[in-house]
PDB file of C-alpha atoms in Angstrom:
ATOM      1  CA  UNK I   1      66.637  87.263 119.182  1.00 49.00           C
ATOM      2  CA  UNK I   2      66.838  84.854 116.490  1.00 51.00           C
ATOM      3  CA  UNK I   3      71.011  84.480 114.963  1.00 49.00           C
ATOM      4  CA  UNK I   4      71.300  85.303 111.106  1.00 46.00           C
ATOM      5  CA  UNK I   5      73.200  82.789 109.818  1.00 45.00           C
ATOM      6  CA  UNK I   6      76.845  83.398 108.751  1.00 38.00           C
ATOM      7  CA  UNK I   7      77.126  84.615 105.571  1.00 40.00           C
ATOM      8  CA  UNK I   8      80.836  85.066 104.067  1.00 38.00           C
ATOM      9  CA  UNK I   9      81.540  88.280 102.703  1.00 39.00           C
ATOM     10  CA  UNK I  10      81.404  88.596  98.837  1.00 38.00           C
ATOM     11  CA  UNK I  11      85.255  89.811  98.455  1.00 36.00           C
ATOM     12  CA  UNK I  12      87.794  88.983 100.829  1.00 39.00           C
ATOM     13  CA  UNK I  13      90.420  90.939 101.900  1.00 34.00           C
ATOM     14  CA  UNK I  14      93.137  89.386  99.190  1.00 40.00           C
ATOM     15  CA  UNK I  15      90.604  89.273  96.521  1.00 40.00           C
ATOM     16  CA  UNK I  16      89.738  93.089  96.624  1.00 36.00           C
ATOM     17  CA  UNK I  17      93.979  93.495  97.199  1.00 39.00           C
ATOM     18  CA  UNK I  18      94.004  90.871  93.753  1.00 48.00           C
ATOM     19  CA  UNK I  19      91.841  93.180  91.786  1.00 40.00           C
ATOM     20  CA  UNK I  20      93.176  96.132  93.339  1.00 39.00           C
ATOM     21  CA  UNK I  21      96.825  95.395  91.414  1.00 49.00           C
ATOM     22  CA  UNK I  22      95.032  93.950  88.664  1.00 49.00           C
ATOM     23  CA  UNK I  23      93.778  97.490  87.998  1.00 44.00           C
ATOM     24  CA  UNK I  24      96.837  99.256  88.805  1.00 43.00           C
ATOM     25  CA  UNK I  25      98.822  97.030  86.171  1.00 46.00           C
ATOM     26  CA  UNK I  26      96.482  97.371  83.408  1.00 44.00           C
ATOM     27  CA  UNK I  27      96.038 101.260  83.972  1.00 46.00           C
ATOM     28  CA  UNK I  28      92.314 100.793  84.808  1.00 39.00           C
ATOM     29  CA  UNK I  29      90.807 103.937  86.723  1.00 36.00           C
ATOM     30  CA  UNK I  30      89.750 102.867  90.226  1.00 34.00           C
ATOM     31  CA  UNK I  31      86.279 103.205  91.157  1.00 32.00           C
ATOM     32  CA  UNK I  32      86.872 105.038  94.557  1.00 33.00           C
ATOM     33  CA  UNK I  33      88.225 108.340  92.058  1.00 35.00           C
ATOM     34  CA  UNK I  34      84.657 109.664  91.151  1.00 35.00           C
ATOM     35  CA  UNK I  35      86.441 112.440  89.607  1.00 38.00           C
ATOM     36  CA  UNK I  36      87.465 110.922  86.295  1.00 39.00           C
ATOM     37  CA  UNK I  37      84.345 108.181  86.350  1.00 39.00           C
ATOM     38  CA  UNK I  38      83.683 110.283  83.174  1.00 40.00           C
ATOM     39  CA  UNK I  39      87.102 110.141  81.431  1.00 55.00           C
ATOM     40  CA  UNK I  40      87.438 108.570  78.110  1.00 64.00           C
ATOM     41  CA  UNK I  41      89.416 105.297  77.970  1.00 70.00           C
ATOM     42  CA  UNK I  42      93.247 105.946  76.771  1.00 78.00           C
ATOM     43  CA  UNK I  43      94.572 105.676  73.331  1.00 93.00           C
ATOM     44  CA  UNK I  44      97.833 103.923  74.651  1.00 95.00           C
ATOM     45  CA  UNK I  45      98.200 101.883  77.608  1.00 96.00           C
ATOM     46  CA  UNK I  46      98.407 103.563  80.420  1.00 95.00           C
ATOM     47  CA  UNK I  47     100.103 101.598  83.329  1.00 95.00           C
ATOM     48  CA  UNK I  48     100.239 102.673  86.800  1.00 95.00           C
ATOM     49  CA  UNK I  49      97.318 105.233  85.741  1.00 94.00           C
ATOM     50  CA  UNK I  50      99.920 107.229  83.067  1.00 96.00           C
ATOM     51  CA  UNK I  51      99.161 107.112  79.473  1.00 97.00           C
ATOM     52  CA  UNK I  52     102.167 106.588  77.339  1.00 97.00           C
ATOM     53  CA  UNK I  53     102.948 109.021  74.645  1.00 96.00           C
ATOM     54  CA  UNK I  54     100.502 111.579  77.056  1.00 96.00           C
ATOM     55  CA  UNK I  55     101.898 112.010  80.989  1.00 97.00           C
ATOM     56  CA  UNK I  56     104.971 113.878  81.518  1.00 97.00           C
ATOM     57  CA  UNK I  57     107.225 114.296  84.342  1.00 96.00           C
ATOM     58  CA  UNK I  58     105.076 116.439  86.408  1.00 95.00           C
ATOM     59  CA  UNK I  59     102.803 113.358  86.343  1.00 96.00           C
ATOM     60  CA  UNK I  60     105.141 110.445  87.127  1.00 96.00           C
ATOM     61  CA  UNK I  61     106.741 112.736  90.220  1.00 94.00           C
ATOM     62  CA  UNK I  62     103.215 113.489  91.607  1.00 94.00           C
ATOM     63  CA  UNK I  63     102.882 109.615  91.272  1.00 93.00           C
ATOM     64  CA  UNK I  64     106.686 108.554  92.486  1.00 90.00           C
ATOM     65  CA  UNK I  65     107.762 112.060  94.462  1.00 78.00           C
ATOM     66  CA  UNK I  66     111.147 110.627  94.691  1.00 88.00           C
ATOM     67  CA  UNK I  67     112.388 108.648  91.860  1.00 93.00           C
ATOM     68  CA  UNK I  68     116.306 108.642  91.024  1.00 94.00           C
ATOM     69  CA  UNK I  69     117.290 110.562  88.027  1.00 94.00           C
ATOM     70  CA  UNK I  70     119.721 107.855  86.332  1.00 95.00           C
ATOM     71  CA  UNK I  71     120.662 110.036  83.616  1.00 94.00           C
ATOM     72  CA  UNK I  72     119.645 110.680  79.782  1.00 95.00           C
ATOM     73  CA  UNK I  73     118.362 107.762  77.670  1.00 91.00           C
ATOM     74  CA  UNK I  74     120.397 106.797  74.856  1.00 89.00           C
ATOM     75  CA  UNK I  75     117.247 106.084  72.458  1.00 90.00           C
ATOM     76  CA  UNK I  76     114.662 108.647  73.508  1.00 93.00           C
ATOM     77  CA  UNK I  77     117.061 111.401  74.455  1.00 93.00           C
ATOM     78  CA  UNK I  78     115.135 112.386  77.338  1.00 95.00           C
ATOM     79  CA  UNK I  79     115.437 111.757  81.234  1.00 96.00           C
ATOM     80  CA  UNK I  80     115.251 108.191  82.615  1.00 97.00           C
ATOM     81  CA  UNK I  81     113.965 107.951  85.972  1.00 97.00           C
ATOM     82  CA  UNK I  82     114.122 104.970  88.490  1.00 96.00           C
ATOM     83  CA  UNK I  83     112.175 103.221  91.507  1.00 95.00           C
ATOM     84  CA  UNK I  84     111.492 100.427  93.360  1.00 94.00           C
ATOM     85  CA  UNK I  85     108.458 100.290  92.581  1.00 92.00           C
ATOM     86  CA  UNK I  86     106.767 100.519  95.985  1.00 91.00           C
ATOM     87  CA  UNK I  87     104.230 103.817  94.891  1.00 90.00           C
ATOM     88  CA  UNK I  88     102.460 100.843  92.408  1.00 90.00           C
ATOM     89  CA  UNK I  89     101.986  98.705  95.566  1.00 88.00           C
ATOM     90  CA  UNK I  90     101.995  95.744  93.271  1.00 90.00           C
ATOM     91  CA  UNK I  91     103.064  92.236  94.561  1.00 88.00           C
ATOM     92  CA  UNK I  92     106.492  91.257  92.942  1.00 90.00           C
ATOM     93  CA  UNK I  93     107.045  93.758  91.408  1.00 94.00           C
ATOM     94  CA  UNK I  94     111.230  94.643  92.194  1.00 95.00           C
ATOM     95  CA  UNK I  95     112.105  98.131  90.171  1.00 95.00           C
ATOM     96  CA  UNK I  96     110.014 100.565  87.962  1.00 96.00           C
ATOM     97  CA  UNK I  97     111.971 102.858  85.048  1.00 96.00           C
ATOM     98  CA  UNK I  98     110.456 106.095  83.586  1.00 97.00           C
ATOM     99  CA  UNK I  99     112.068 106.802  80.067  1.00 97.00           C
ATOM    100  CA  UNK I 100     110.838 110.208  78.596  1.00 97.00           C
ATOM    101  CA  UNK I 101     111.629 112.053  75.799  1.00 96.00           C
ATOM    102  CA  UNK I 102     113.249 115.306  74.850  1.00 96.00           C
ATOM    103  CA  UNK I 103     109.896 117.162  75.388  1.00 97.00           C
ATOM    104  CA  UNK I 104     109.671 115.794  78.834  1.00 97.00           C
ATOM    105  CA  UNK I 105     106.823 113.402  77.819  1.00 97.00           C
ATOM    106  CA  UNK I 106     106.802 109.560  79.265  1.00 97.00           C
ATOM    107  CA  UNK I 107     107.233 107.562  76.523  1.00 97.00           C
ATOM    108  CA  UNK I 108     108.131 104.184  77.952  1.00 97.00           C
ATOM    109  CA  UNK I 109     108.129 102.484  81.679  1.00 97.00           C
ATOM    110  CA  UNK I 110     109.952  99.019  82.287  1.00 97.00           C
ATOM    111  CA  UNK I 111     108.695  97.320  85.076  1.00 97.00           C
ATOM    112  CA  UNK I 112     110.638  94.235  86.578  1.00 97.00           C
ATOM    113  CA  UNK I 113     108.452  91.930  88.597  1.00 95.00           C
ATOM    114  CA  UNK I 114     109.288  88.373  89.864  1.00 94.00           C
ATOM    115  CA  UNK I 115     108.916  86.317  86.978  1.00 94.00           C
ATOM    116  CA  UNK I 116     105.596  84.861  86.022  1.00 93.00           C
ATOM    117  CA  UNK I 117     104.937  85.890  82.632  1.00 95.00           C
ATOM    118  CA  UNK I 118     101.817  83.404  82.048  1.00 94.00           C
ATOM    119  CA  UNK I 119     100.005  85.438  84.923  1.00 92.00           C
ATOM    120  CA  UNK I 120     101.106  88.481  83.247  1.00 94.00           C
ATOM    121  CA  UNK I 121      99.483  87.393  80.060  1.00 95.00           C
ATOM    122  CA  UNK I 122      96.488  86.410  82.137  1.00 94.00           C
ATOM    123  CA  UNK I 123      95.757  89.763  83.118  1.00 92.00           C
ATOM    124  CA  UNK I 124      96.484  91.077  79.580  1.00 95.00           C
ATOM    125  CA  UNK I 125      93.960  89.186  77.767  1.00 90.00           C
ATOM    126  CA  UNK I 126      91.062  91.339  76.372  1.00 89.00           C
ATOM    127  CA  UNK I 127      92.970  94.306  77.604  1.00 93.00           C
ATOM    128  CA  UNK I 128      95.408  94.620  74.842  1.00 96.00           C
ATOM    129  CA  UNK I 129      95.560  93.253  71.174  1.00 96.00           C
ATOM    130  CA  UNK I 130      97.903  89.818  71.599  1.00 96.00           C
ATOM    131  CA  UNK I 131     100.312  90.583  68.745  1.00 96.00           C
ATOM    132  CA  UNK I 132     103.108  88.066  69.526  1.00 95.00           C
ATOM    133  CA  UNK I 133     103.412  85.373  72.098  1.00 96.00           C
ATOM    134  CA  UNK I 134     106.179  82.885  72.793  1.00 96.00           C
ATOM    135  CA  UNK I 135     106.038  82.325  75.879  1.00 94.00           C
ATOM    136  CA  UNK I 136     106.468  78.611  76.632  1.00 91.00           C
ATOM    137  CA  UNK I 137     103.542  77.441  78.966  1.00 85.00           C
ATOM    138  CA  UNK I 138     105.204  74.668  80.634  1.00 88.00           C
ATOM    139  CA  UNK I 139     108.803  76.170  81.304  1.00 89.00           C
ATOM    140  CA  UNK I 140     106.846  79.380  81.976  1.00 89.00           C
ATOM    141  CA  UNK I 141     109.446  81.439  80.473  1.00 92.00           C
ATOM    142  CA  UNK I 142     110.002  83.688  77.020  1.00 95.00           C
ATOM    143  CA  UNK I 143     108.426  86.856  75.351  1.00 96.00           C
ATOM    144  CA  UNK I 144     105.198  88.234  74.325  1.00 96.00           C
ATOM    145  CA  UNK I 145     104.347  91.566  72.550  1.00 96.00           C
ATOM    146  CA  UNK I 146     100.801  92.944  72.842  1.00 97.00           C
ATOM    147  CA  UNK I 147      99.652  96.637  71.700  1.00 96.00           C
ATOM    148  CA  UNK I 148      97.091  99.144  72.092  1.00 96.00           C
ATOM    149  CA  UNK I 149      96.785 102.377  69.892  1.00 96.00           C
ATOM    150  CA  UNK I 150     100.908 103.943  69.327  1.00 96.00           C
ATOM    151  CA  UNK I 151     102.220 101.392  72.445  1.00 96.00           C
ATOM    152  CA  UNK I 152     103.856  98.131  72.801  1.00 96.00           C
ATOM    153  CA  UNK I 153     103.578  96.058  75.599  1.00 97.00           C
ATOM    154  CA  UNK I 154     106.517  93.475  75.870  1.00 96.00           C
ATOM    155  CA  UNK I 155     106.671  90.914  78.378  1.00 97.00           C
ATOM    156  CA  UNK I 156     110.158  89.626  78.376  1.00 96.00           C
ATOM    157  CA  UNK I 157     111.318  86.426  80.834  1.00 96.00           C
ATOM    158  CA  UNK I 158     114.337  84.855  80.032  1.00 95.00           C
ATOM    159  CA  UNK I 159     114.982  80.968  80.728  1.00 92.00           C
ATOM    160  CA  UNK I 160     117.765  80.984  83.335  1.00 92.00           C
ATOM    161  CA  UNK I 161     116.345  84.180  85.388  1.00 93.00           C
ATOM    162  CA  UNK I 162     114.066  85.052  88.344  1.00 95.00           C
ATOM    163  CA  UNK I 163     112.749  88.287  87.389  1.00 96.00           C
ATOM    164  CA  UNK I 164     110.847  90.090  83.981  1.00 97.00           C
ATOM    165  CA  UNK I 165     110.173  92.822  82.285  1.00 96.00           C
ATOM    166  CA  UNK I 166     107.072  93.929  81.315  1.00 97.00           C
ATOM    167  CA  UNK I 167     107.778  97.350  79.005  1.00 97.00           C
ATOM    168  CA  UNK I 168     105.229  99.419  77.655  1.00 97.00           C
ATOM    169  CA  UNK I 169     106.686 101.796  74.921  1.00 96.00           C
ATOM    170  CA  UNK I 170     105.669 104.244  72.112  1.00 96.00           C
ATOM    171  CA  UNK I 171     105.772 102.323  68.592  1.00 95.00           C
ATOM    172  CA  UNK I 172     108.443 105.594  67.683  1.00 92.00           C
ATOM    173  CA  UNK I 173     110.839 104.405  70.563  1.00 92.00           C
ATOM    174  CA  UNK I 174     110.609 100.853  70.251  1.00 90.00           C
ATOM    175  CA  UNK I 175     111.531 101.591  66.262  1.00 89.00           C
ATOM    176  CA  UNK I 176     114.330 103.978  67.498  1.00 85.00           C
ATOM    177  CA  UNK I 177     115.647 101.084  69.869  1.00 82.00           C
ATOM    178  CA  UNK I 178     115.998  98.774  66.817  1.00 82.00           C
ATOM    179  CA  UNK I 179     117.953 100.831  64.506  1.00 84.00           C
ATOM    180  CA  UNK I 180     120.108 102.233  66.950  1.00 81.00           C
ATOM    181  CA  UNK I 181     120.825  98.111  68.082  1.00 82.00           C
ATOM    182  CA  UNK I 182     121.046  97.295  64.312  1.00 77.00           C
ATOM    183  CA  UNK I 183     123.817 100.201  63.427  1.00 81.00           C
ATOM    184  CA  UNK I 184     125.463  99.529  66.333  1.00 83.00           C
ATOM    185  CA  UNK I 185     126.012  95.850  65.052  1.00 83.00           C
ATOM    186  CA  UNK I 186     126.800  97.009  61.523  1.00 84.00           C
ATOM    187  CA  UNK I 187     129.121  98.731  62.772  1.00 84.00           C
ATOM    188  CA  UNK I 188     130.618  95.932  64.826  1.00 85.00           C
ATOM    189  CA  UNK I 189     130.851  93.800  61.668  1.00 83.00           C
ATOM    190  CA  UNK I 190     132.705  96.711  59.286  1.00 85.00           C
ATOM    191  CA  UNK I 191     135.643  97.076  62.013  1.00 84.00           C
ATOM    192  CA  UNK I 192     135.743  93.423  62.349  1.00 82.00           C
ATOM    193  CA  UNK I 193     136.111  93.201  58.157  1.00 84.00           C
ATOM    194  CA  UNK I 194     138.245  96.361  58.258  1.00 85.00           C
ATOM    195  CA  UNK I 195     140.503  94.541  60.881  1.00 83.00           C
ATOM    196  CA  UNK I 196     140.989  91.943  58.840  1.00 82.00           C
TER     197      UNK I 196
END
């Protein structure tokens, strides 16, 4: 009987686990769930498979059945969840935080990965609308924003640090988040002139 000769296989074992997490960071719905091969696209971005501004509780706990409740969040008024991030399966990535709002709907999750945010932008491109980017290419560290529909995506890697943070937000919060920082230093400055 005549040998075939060897033929390598078209996707390796770390390429399928590459695209795997590539699809699981960028929200994308797997292939291997027939049942929502007809869903529509989401509005916001929708990492780890939950739209923003959309999934509620009930969704991140069928997702993470055991996240730690770390209290009430300061800008959204709703519950903020944590985990370490191992229901993503994702490589690097260290902690995962659910912020929702008072209605019980998700409307932000910080991931923090090991830092690399010129990969991060990598697998960004053509998935969300590039709104800011100062990232420094050779340093590889610094900030970009990207958005899609009512989110933010924020990549956030500071010079003297290991990890980021990639956070995907509602518009709303990320708004609230600014003018709570901004009265908070007003008011910093009128006790300081008061003081005086």
């Amino acid at each position: 009987m005549p040998s075939q000769p060897f033929q390598p296989p078209l996707f390796d074992t770390m390429n399928i686990l590459k695209l795997l997490q590539q699809a699981i960071v960028t929200g994308a719905m797997l292939l291997a769930a027939p049942t929502f091969a007809h869903a529509a696209a989401p509005a916001n971005a929708a990492p780890l498979g939950l739209e923003i501004g959309k999934a509620t509780t009930a969704d991140v706990a069928r997702l993470a059945p055991k996240p730690e409740r770390t209290g009430t969040n300061r800008y959204s008024g709703g519950a903020q969840w944590q985990t370490d991030g191992s229901e993503a399966g994702l490589e690097g990535l260290k902690r995962v935080d659910y912020l929702f709002d008072r209605s019980n709907v998700l409307v932000a999750v910080e991931m923090t990965f090991a830092k690399n945010p010129k990969g991060m932008m990598k697998l960004f491109s053509g998935k969300y609308k590039l709104v800011s980017n100062k990232v420094d290419d050779f340093m590889n560290y610094g900030s970009a924003r990207y958005e899609k529909g009512d989110t933010y995506i924020d990549i956030n890697a500071p010079h003297m640090s290991f990890d980021m943070t990639v956070t995907y937000a509602t518009k709303a919060l990320m708004k609230s988040f600014k003018q709570t920082v901004s009265d908070t230093e007003q008011e910093k400055k009128n006790r300081a002139q008061q003081a005086l």
